[in-house]
mmCIF file of C-alpha atoms in Angstrom:
data_model
loop_
_atom_site.group_PDB
_atom_site.id
_atom_site.type_symbol
_atom_site.label_atom_id
_atom_site.label_comp_id
_atom_site.label_asym_id
_atom_site.label_seq_id
_atom_site.Cartn_x
_atom_site.Cartn_y
_atom_site.Cartn_z
ATOM 1 C CA MET J 1 -35.930 32.943 -68.119
ATOM 2 C CA GLN J 2 -37.819 35.713 -68.281
ATOM 3 C CA GLN J 3 -39.792 34.724 -65.054
ATOM 4 C CA GLU J 4 -36.480 34.403 -63.275
ATOM 5 C CA LEU J 5 -35.376 37.614 -64.423
ATOM 6 C CA SER J 6 -38.387 39.186 -63.044
ATOM 7 C CA ALA J 7 -38.132 37.722 -59.603
ATOM 8 C CA THR J 8 -34.739 38.818 -59.295
ATOM 9 C CA ASP J 9 -35.619 42.452 -60.176
ATOM 10 C CA GLY J 10 -38.801 42.019 -57.597
ATOM 11 C CA LEU J 11 -36.329 40.916 -54.829
ATOM 12 C CA VAL J 12 -33.982 43.592 -55.546
ATOM 13 C CA ASN J 13 -36.507 46.303 -54.940
ATOM 14 C CA LEU J 14 -37.121 45.116 -51.620
ATOM 15 C CA THR J 15 -35.812 46.500 -48.212
ATOM 16 C CA THR J 16 -33.599 44.462 -45.995
ATOM 17 C CA ALA J 17 -36.483 43.806 -43.732
ATOM 18 C CA GLU J 18 -38.616 42.543 -46.168
ATOM 19 C CA ILE J 19 -35.817 40.162 -47.760
ATOM 20 C CA ARG J 20 -35.196 39.103 -43.967
ATOM 21 C CA ALA J 21 -39.075 38.097 -43.275
ATOM 22 C CA THR J 22 -39.518 36.594 -46.849
ATOM 23 C CA LEU J 23 -36.237 34.373 -46.226
ATOM 24 C CA VAL J 24 -37.855 33.351 -42.549
ATOM 25 C CA ALA J 25 -41.120 32.503 -43.986
ATOM 26 C CA LYS J 26 -39.732 30.349 -46.722
ATOM 27 C CA TYR J 27 -37.155 28.852 -44.130
ATOM 28 C CA LYS J 28 -40.140 27.472 -41.696
ATOM 29 C CA ALA J 29 -42.107 26.499 -44.704
ATOM 30 C CA SER J 30 -39.239 23.943 -45.711
ATOM 31 C CA ILE J 31 -38.059 20.808 -43.756
ATOM 32 C CA PHE J 32 -34.745 22.339 -42.473
ATOM 33 C CA PRO J 33 -36.598 23.322 -38.827
ATOM 34 C CA GLU J 34 -37.562 19.935 -38.263
ATOM 35 C CA ILE J 35 -33.969 18.701 -39.242
ATOM 36 C CA ALA J 36 -32.262 21.493 -36.997
ATOM 37 C CA ARG J 37 -34.607 20.224 -34.126
ATOM 38 C CA LYS J 38 -34.057 16.616 -34.369
ATOM 39 C CA LYS J 39 -30.174 17.675 -34.284
ATOM 40 C CA ILE J 40 -30.399 19.783 -31.184
ATOM 41 C CA GLN J 41 -32.312 17.124 -29.411
ATOM 42 C CA GLU J 42 -29.440 14.259 -30.634
ATOM 43 C CA LEU J 43 -26.974 16.566 -28.945
ATOM 44 C CA ALA J 44 -28.688 17.101 -25.489
ATOM 45 C CA ARG J 45 -29.365 13.359 -25.497
ATOM 46 C CA GLN J 46 -25.457 12.888 -26.226
ATOM 47 C CA GLU J 47 -24.539 15.418 -23.409
ATOM 48 C CA LYS J 48 -26.794 13.625 -20.685
ATOM 49 C CA HIS J 49 -25.456 10.242 -21.573
ATOM 50 C CA ASP J 50 -22.022 11.343 -21.300
ATOM 51 C CA TYR J 51 -23.095 12.824 -17.740
ATOM 52 C CA ASP J 52 -24.695 9.212 -17.304
ATOM 53 C CA ASP J 53 -21.290 7.771 -18.327
ATOM 54 C CA ASP J 54 -18.982 9.553 -15.693
ATOM 55 C CA ASP J 55 -21.535 8.484 -13.055
ATOM 56 C CA GLY J 56 -21.111 4.909 -14.385
ATOM 57 C CA GLN J 57 -17.450 5.110 -14.618
ATOM 58 C CA ARG J 58 -17.340 5.418 -10.683
ATOM 59 C CA GLN J 59 -20.056 2.710 -10.182
ATOM 60 C CA CYS J 60 -17.355 0.435 -12.646
ATOM 61 C CA TRP J 61 -14.743 1.404 -10.392
ATOM 62 C CA TRP J 62 -16.246 0.331 -7.578
ATOM 63 C CA LYS J 63 -17.374 -2.859 -9.143
ATOM 64 C CA GLN J 64 -13.997 -3.559 -10.425
ATOM 65 C CA PHE J 65 -12.531 -3.032 -6.728
ATOM 66 C CA CYS J 66 -15.315 -5.378 -5.185
ATOM 67 C CA THR J 67 -14.496 -8.137 -7.816
ATOM 68 C CA LEU J 68 -10.547 -7.711 -7.473
ATOM 69 C CA THR J 69 -11.095 -8.220 -3.656
ATOM 70 C CA HIS J 70 -13.305 -11.015 -3.712
ATOM 71 C CA ARG J 71 -11.275 -12.798 -5.828
ATOM 72 C CA SER J 72 -8.010 -11.949 -4.081
ATOM 73 C CA ILE J 73 -9.343 -13.288 -1.022
ATOM 74 C CA LEU J 74 -10.476 -16.427 -2.736
ATOM 75 C CA ASN J 75 -7.023 -16.987 -3.727
ATOM 76 C CA MET J 76 -5.244 -16.419 -0.837
ATOM 77 C CA SER J 77 -7.349 -18.390 1.037
ATOM 78 C CA ARG J 78 -7.461 -21.401 -1.354
ATOM 79 C CA ASP J 79 -3.575 -21.303 -1.732
ATOM 80 C CA LEU J 80 -1.960 -23.150 1.020
ATOM 81 C CA GLY J 81 1.713 -21.224 0.448
ATOM 82 C CA TYR J 82 0.373 -17.793 0.098
ATOM 83 C CA TYR J 83 -0.588 -17.224 3.716
ATOM 84 C CA TRP J 84 -1.465 -20.623 5.290
ATOM 85 C CA LEU J 85 1.638 -21.951 5.570
ATOM 86 C CA ARG J 86 3.355 -18.611 6.388
ATOM 87 C CA ILE J 87 0.955 -18.099 9.879
ATOM 88 C CA VAL J 88 2.255 -21.654 10.586
ATOM 89 C CA PHE J 89 6.054 -20.452 10.384
ATOM 90 C CA TYR J 90 5.252 -17.279 11.911
ATOM 91 C CA SER J 91 3.671 -19.359 14.823
ATOM 92 C CA LEU J 92 6.525 -21.860 15.072
ATOM 93 C CA VAL J 93 9.070 -19.020 14.973
ATOM 94 C CA ALA J 94 7.057 -17.554 17.893
ATOM 95 C CA LEU J 95 7.449 -20.533 19.865
ATOM 96 C CA SER J 96 11.119 -20.939 19.224
ATOM 97 C CA THR J 97 11.475 -17.666 20.591
ATOM 98 C CA GLY J 98 9.395 -17.460 23.442
ATOM 99 C CA SER J 99 10.922 -21.159 24.591
ATOM 100 C CA LEU J 100 14.197 -19.594 23.994
ATOM 101 C CA GLU J 101 13.752 -16.474 26.318
ATOM 102 C CA PHE J 102 11.139 -18.108 28.830
ATOM 103 C CA ASP J 103 10.361 -15.545 31.560
ATOM 104 C CA ILE J 104 13.204 -13.241 30.997
ATOM 105 C CA GLY J 105 12.620 -11.677 34.047
ATOM 106 C CA THR J 106 13.973 -8.064 35.251
ATOM 107 C CA SER J 107 17.506 -8.913 36.314
ATOM 108 C CA SER J 108 20.314 -7.016 35.040
ATOM 109 C CA ASP J 109 21.225 -9.721 32.457
ATOM 110 C CA SER J 110 17.647 -9.304 30.924
ATOM 111 C CA VAL J 111 17.978 -5.729 29.872
ATOM 112 C CA ILE J 112 20.593 -6.902 26.877
ATOM 113 C CA ALA J 113 18.649 -9.951 26.334
ATOM 114 C CA ARG J 114 15.142 -7.775 26.288
ATOM 115 C CA GLY J 115 16.883 -6.077 23.400
ATOM 116 C CA LYS J 116 18.172 -9.271 21.735
ATOM 117 C CA VAL J 117 14.645 -10.765 21.830
ATOM 118 C CA VAL J 118 13.139 -7.675 19.882
ATOM 119 C CA ALA J 119 15.924 -7.739 17.359
ATOM 120 C CA PHE J 120 15.303 -11.436 17.173
ATOM 121 C CA ILE J 121 11.637 -11.074 16.441
ATOM 122 C CA TYR J 122 12.002 -8.191 13.880
ATOM 123 C CA GLY J 123 15.004 -9.827 12.054
ATOM 124 C CA ILE J 124 13.385 -13.069 11.378
ATOM 125 C CA MET J 125 9.593 -11.846 11.354
ATOM 126 C CA ILE J 126 10.565 -9.256 8.642
ATOM 127 C CA PHE J 127 11.988 -11.530 6.645
ATOM 128 C CA LEU J 128 9.343 -14.074 6.490
ATOM 129 C CA SER J 129 7.546 -11.521 4.583
ATOM 130 C CA VAL J 130 9.877 -12.333 1.774
ATOM 131 C CA SER J 131 8.276 -15.590 1.454
ATOM 132 C CA GLY J 132 5.206 -14.372 -0.358
ATOM 133 C CA LEU J 133 6.943 -13.063 -3.015
ATOM 134 C CA PRO J 134 6.759 -15.942 -5.582
ATOM 135 C CA PHE J 135 2.924 -15.576 -4.970
ATOM 136 C CA PHE J 136 2.473 -11.829 -5.994
ATOM 137 C CA LEU J 137 4.912 -12.510 -8.978
ATOM 138 C CA ASP J 138 2.463 -14.545 -10.487
ATOM 139 C CA GLU J 139 -0.256 -12.077 -9.484
ATOM 140 C CA ILE J 140 1.954 -9.421 -11.426
ATOM 141 C CA LYS J 141 1.606 -11.826 -14.398
ATOM 142 C CA VAL J 142 -2.261 -11.704 -14.375
ATOM 143 C CA PHE J 143 -2.227 -8.204 -13.407
ATOM 144 C CA LYS J 144 -0.277 -7.087 -16.565
ATOM 145 C CA GLY J 145 -2.729 -8.963 -19.109
ATOM 146 C CA GLU J 146 -5.817 -7.644 -17.652
ATOM 147 C CA THR J 147 -4.542 -3.961 -17.103
ATOM 148 C CA LEU J 148 -3.558 -4.103 -21.016
ATOM 149 C CA ALA J 149 -6.794 -5.296 -21.893
ATOM 150 C CA GLY J 150 -8.154 -2.238 -19.930
ATOM 151 C CA TYR J 151 -10.214 -4.485 -17.273
ATOM 152 C CA TYR J 152 -8.807 -2.227 -13.985
ATOM 153 C CA GLY J 153 -6.470 0.143 -13.014
ATOM 154 C CA GLU J 154 -3.351 0.427 -10.836
ATOM 155 C CA PRO J 155 -4.988 2.067 -7.766
ATOM 156 C CA ALA J 156 -7.782 -0.514 -7.836
ATOM 157 C CA TYR J 157 -5.683 -3.461 -7.711
ATOM 158 C CA VAL J 158 -3.421 -2.493 -4.821
ATOM 159 C CA LEU J 159 -6.391 -1.356 -2.692
ATOM 160 C CA SER J 160 -7.947 -4.801 -3.262
ATOM 161 C CA ASN J 161 -4.723 -6.647 -2.498
ATOM 162 C CA PHE J 162 -4.012 -4.638 0.637
ATOM 163 C CA LEU J 163 -7.692 -5.398 1.821
ATOM 164 C CA SER J 164 -7.481 -8.850 0.983
ATOM 165 C CA SER J 165 -4.509 -9.556 2.799
ATOM 166 C CA LEU J 166 -5.536 -7.544 6.022
ATOM 167 C CA PRO J 167 -7.420 -10.696 7.711
ATOM 168 C CA PHE J 168 -4.149 -12.901 7.318
ATOM 169 C CA THR J 169 -1.653 -10.255 8.332
ATOM 170 C CA ILE J 170 -4.003 -9.607 11.616
ATOM 171 C CA VAL J 171 -4.322 -13.318 12.321
ATOM 172 C CA ILE J 172 -0.042 -13.807 11.924
ATOM 173 C CA SER J 173 0.141 -10.701 14.276
ATOM 174 C CA LEU J 174 -2.447 -11.266 17.025
ATOM 175 C CA SER J 175 -1.247 -15.088 17.019
ATOM 176 C CA SER J 176 2.505 -14.970 17.135
ATOM 177 C CA GLY J 177 2.591 -11.368 18.973
ATOM 178 C CA SER J 178 0.511 -13.310 21.737
ATOM 179 C CA ILE J 179 2.699 -16.569 21.821
ATOM 180 C CA ILE J 180 5.772 -14.540 22.186
ATOM 181 C CA TYR J 181 4.550 -11.953 24.581
ATOM 182 C CA SER J 182 3.092 -14.666 26.893
ATOM 183 C CA LEU J 183 6.185 -17.002 26.773
ATOM 184 C CA VAL J 184 8.985 -14.413 27.031
ATOM 185 C CA LYS J 185 6.573 -12.226 29.664
ATOM 186 C CA PHE J 186 7.500 -8.877 28.364
ATOM 187 C CA HIS J 187 6.109 -6.197 30.523
ATOM 188 C CA PRO J 188 2.589 -7.111 31.691
ATOM 189 C CA GLY J 189 -0.979 -5.739 31.040
ATOM 190 C CA PHE J 190 -3.276 -5.995 28.158
ATOM 191 C CA SER J 191 -2.647 -2.778 26.656
ATOM 192 C CA HIS J 192 0.762 -3.670 26.445
ATOM 193 C CA LEU J 193 0.002 -7.020 24.609
ATOM 194 C CA LEU J 194 -2.258 -4.904 22.277
ATOM 195 C CA TYR J 195 0.729 -2.366 21.386
ATOM 196 C CA PHE J 196 2.959 -5.298 20.898
ATOM 197 C CA CYS J 197 0.382 -6.776 18.268
ATOM 198 C CA ILE J 198 -0.347 -3.596 16.462
ATOM 199 C CA ASN J 199 3.200 -2.537 16.296
ATOM 200 C CA LEU J 200 4.177 -6.178 14.933
ATOM 201 C CA PHE J 201 1.227 -5.788 12.394
ATOM 202 C CA PHE J 202 2.348 -2.532 10.691
ATOM 203 C CA CYS J 203 6.228 -3.827 10.293
ATOM 204 C CA ILE J 204 4.758 -7.165 8.522
ATOM 205 C CA SER J 205 2.553 -4.839 6.224
ATOM 206 C CA VAL J 206 5.448 -2.345 5.523
ATOM 207 C CA SER J 207 8.180 -5.343 4.755
ATOM 208 C CA GLU J 208 5.539 -6.742 2.728
ATOM 209 C CA ALA J 209 4.559 -3.715 0.930
ATOM 210 C CA SER J 210 8.433 -2.973 0.411
ATOM 211 C CA VAL J 211 8.698 -6.658 -0.951
ATOM 212 C CA PHE J 212 5.654 -5.879 -3.377
ATOM 213 C CA VAL J 213 7.461 -2.858 -4.900
ATOM 214 C CA THR J 214 10.740 -4.544 -5.654
ATOM 215 C CA ALA J 215 8.744 -7.449 -7.334
ATOM 216 C CA SER J 216 7.045 -5.055 -9.410
ATOM 217 C CA LEU J 217 10.111 -3.400 -10.861
ATOM 218 C CA VAL J 218 11.852 -6.647 -11.269
ATOM 219 C CA SER J 219 9.870 -9.325 -12.528
ATOM 220 C CA ASN J 220 12.691 -12.077 -12.513
ATOM 221 C CA PRO J 221 12.208 -14.193 -9.648
ATOM 222 C CA LEU J 222 15.860 -14.837 -8.669
ATOM 223 C CA PRO J 223 16.988 -11.277 -8.997
ATOM 224 C CA SER J 224 13.691 -10.305 -7.606
ATOM 225 C CA MET J 225 14.352 -12.409 -4.445
ATOM 226 C CA GLY J 226 17.765 -10.786 -3.910
ATOM 227 C CA ALA J 227 16.605 -7.385 -4.629
ATOM 228 C CA ALA J 228 13.794 -7.891 -1.988
ATOM 229 C CA ILE J 229 16.261 -9.471 0.776
ATOM 230 C CA GLY J 230 18.393 -6.365 0.101
ATOM 231 C CA VAL J 231 15.834 -3.389 0.696
ATOM 232 C CA THR J 232 14.772 -5.413 3.867
ATOM 233 C CA MET J 233 18.416 -5.441 5.090
ATOM 234 C CA LEU J 234 18.991 -1.959 4.402
ATOM 235 C CA ASN J 235 15.674 -1.443 6.770
ATOM 236 C CA LEU J 236 16.980 -3.606 9.437
ATOM 237 C CA MET J 237 20.734 -2.180 9.633
ATOM 238 C CA PRO J 238 19.878 1.228 10.741
ATOM 239 C CA SER J 239 17.727 0.241 14.003
ATOM 240 C CA ASN J 240 18.498 -0.688 17.282
ATOM 241 C CA VAL J 241 18.826 -4.413 15.748
ATOM 242 C CA PHE J 242 22.643 -4.013 15.385
ATOM 243 C CA ARG J 243 23.503 -0.573 16.747
ATOM 244 C CA PRO J 244 22.158 2.087 18.918
ATOM 245 C CA LEU J 245 20.425 5.183 16.564
ATOM 246 C CA PRO J 246 23.043 7.926 17.977
ATOM 247 C CA GLU J 247 26.294 5.916 17.191
ATOM 248 C CA LEU J 248 25.136 5.346 13.637
ATOM 249 C CA PRO J 249 27.257 6.961 10.912
ATOM 250 C CA LYS J 250 25.329 10.296 10.293
ATOM 251 C CA ILE J 251 26.031 10.438 6.410
ATOM 252 C CA PHE J 252 23.395 7.933 4.799
ATOM 253 C CA TRP J 253 22.948 5.735 7.683
ATOM 254 C CA ARG J 254 21.716 8.346 10.423
ATOM 255 C CA TYR J 255 20.134 10.597 7.822
ATOM 256 C CA PRO J 256 18.020 9.637 5.942
ATOM 257 C CA LEU J 257 17.995 5.973 6.312
ATOM 258 C CA SER J 258 16.949 5.556 9.938
ATOM 259 C CA TYR J 259 14.015 7.946 9.584
ATOM 260 C CA ILE J 260 12.631 5.826 6.484
ATOM 261 C CA SER J 261 13.475 2.499 8.241
ATOM 262 C CA PHE J 262 10.332 0.657 9.236
ATOM 263 C CA ALA J 263 12.468 -1.746 11.728
ATOM 264 C CA ALA J 264 14.086 1.352 13.492
ATOM 265 C CA TRP J 265 10.445 2.828 14.229
ATOM 266 C CA GLY J 266 9.122 -0.785 14.858
ATOM 267 C CA THR J 267 12.119 -1.809 17.274
ATOM 268 C CA GLN J 268 12.115 1.815 19.191
ATOM 269 C CA GLY J 269 8.192 1.321 19.645
ATOM 270 C CA ASN J 270 8.635 -2.051 21.392
ATOM 271 C CA LEU J 271 11.421 -1.286 23.276
ATOM 272 C CA LYS J 272 9.609 1.932 24.893
ATOM 273 C CA ASN J 273 6.420 -0.383 25.175
ATOM 274 C CA ASP J 274 8.254 -2.766 27.096
ATOM 275 C CA MET J 275 10.867 -0.949 29.328
ATOM 276 C CA ILE J 276 9.128 2.350 30.285
ATOM 277 C CA GLY J 277 7.425 1.393 33.976
ATOM 278 C CA LEU J 278 9.961 -1.537 34.677
ATOM 279 C CA GLU J 279 12.645 -1.186 37.008
ATOM 280 C CA PHE J 280 15.619 -3.797 36.926
ATOM 281 C CA ASP J 281 18.084 -5.224 39.272
ATOM 282 C CA ALA J 282 21.365 -3.052 39.479
ATOM 283 C CA VAL J 283 24.661 -4.831 38.181
ATOM 284 C CA VAL J 284 26.071 -4.643 41.671
ATOM 285 C CA PRO J 285 23.901 -6.178 44.330
ATOM 286 C CA GLY J 286 22.156 -3.528 46.747
ATOM 287 C CA GLU J 287 22.120 -1.057 44.876
ATOM 288 C CA ALA J 288 19.074 0.726 43.653
ATOM 289 C CA LYS J 289 16.926 -0.494 40.805
ATOM 290 C CA ILE J 290 17.666 1.143 37.474
ATOM 291 C CA LYS J 291 14.558 2.613 35.882
ATOM 292 C CA GLY J 292 13.636 1.453 32.095
ATOM 293 C CA GLU J 293 13.710 5.090 30.920
ATOM 294 C CA ALA J 294 17.063 5.251 32.122
ATOM 295 C CA ILE J 295 18.078 2.049 30.170
ATOM 296 C CA LEU J 296 16.385 3.288 27.173
ATOM 297 C CA GLN J 297 18.477 6.575 27.084
ATOM 298 C CA ASP J 298 21.724 5.258 28.179
ATOM 299 C CA THR J 299 21.775 1.733 26.647
ATOM 300 C CA TYR J 300 19.860 2.002 23.674
ATOM 301 C CA GLY J 301 19.895 5.748 22.424
ATOM 302 C CA ILE J 302 16.227 6.237 22.249
ATOM 303 C CA ASP J 303 14.902 9.537 22.486
ATOM 304 C CA LEU J 304 11.685 9.371 24.971
ATOM 305 C CA GLN J 305 10.371 13.118 24.131
ATOM 306 C CA TYR J 306 7.709 11.426 21.795
ATOM 307 C CA SER J 307 5.402 8.651 22.464
ATOM 308 C CA LYS J 308 5.301 5.143 21.606
ATOM 309 C CA TRP J 309 2.494 5.298 19.430
ATOM 310 C CA TRP J 310 4.137 8.167 17.218
ATOM 311 C CA ASP J 311 6.501 4.865 16.474
ATOM 312 C CA VAL J 312 3.270 3.644 15.066
ATOM 313 C CA VAL J 313 1.913 6.457 13.287
ATOM 314 C CA ALA J 314 5.143 6.283 11.478
ATOM 315 C CA LEU J 315 4.606 3.211 10.551
ATOM 316 C CA PHE J 316 1.576 3.735 9.321
ATOM 317 C CA CYS J 317 2.890 6.626 6.747
ATOM 318 C CA LEU J 318 5.453 4.405 5.886
ATOM 319 C CA LEU J 319 2.492 1.716 5.085
ATOM 320 C CA LEU J 320 0.775 4.274 2.778
ATOM 321 C CA CYS J 321 3.893 5.662 1.099
ATOM 322 C CA TYR J 322 5.030 2.295 -0.084
ATOM 323 C CA ARG J 323 1.453 0.979 -1.183
ATOM 324 C CA LEU J 324 1.276 4.445 -3.472
ATOM 325 C CA LEU J 325 4.849 3.837 -4.383
ATOM 326 C CA LEU J 326 3.296 0.083 -5.783
ATOM 327 C CA VAL J 327 1.021 2.053 -7.746
ATOM 328 C CA ILE J 328 3.401 4.264 -8.896
ATOM 329 C CA ALA J 329 5.923 1.461 -10.123
ATOM 330 C CA LEU J 330 3.215 -0.376 -11.646
ATOM 331 C CA ARG J 331 2.121 2.147 -13.393
ATOM 332 C CA CYS J 332 5.407 3.153 -14.903
ATOM 333 C CA LYS J 333 6.337 -0.424 -15.540
ATOM 334 C CA GLN J 334 3.177 -0.722 -17.828
ATOM 335 C CA ARG J 335 3.617 2.952 -19.557
ATOM 336 C CA ILE J 336 7.012 1.427 -20.315
ATOM 337 C CA SER J 337 6.047 -1.964 -21.448
ATOM 338 C CA SER J 338 3.282 -1.092 -23.865
ATOM 339 C CA PRO J 339 5.130 0.688 -26.796
ATOM 340 C CA PHE J 340 7.252 -2.248 -26.585
ATOM 341 C CA ARG J 341 4.370 -4.532 -26.596
ATOM 342 C CA ARG J 342 3.097 -3.002 -29.748
ATOM 343 C CA ILE J 343 6.284 -2.605 -31.511
ATOM 344 C CA TYR J 344 7.208 -6.400 -30.852
ATOM 345 C CA PRO J 345 3.914 -8.173 -30.360
ATOM 346 C CA THR J 346 4.137 -11.621 -28.943
ATOM 347 C CA SER J 347 3.703 -14.571 -31.143
ATOM 348 C CA GLY J 348 1.916 -17.670 -31.165
ATOM 349 C CA ARG J 349 -1.818 -16.493 -31.905
#
């Protein structure tokens, strides 16, 4: 006790600098500097590990995307009903259309007939996209289980689905488009044929994307089929398929529906591709031939201020919008369903 009091009295008599030096010397002589050093090294390693994890996350996303794409291509190629039967159906429709309107010519009667052919092509071709709905609904079931488990996210799935379907959609567009164009004998020239196939490709892709958005929101097969057909009909109605655009009622049908209708942009582009540069016989024999540009403006009410390629650009933008809507719809559906799954877990484990 006496020794402790003397040590305390000794410290009291020291200056602040001397006390600080004494404490530093005792700290360096203890085990605490080594503990602090190890802790700092551990924190530095953890920070580097977090940085490496961020890079690993990017690599992991790419691996998820590649795996999903590979699996989706295998499923689509192995399942006859997913795309192979649709390719056959599209080809049969193309043969039927081509034989029905074989060598349409440039007579006065062919002016209306060409519009009917384009309407028939887009009416049937777009509706055939609904046939892929049951297969997508099956994919949605797998998607929900795997995303809830955290295997991948919505963007990777939507992008892989689109890239997987791309070869099949291109085959459909080139095969059916070439059959129709060669039999009906639209505007001659390879560039016109190529435009026809490109336009058809985007219309089928956008129509398919709109069907998928509907399926992601309505998971029951029968209501989903009805909703998909309804959305497709809404896209077909404000176009030259049923009535010229200038004659549409301004409210709802003309503004805004005709501007977001892929059928409207598709039919406009194809009518321009077919008629611009052609001349048609007059109704009264002996009169001067009628230019295709005049027919487009007077009969179909199509504005010729912008090129036919702007119609393709509009279809491309609609395709991006629908794919983005699909990501949003899947994400919202998952966010809404997740709390209910936690509250009401499935039985039968």
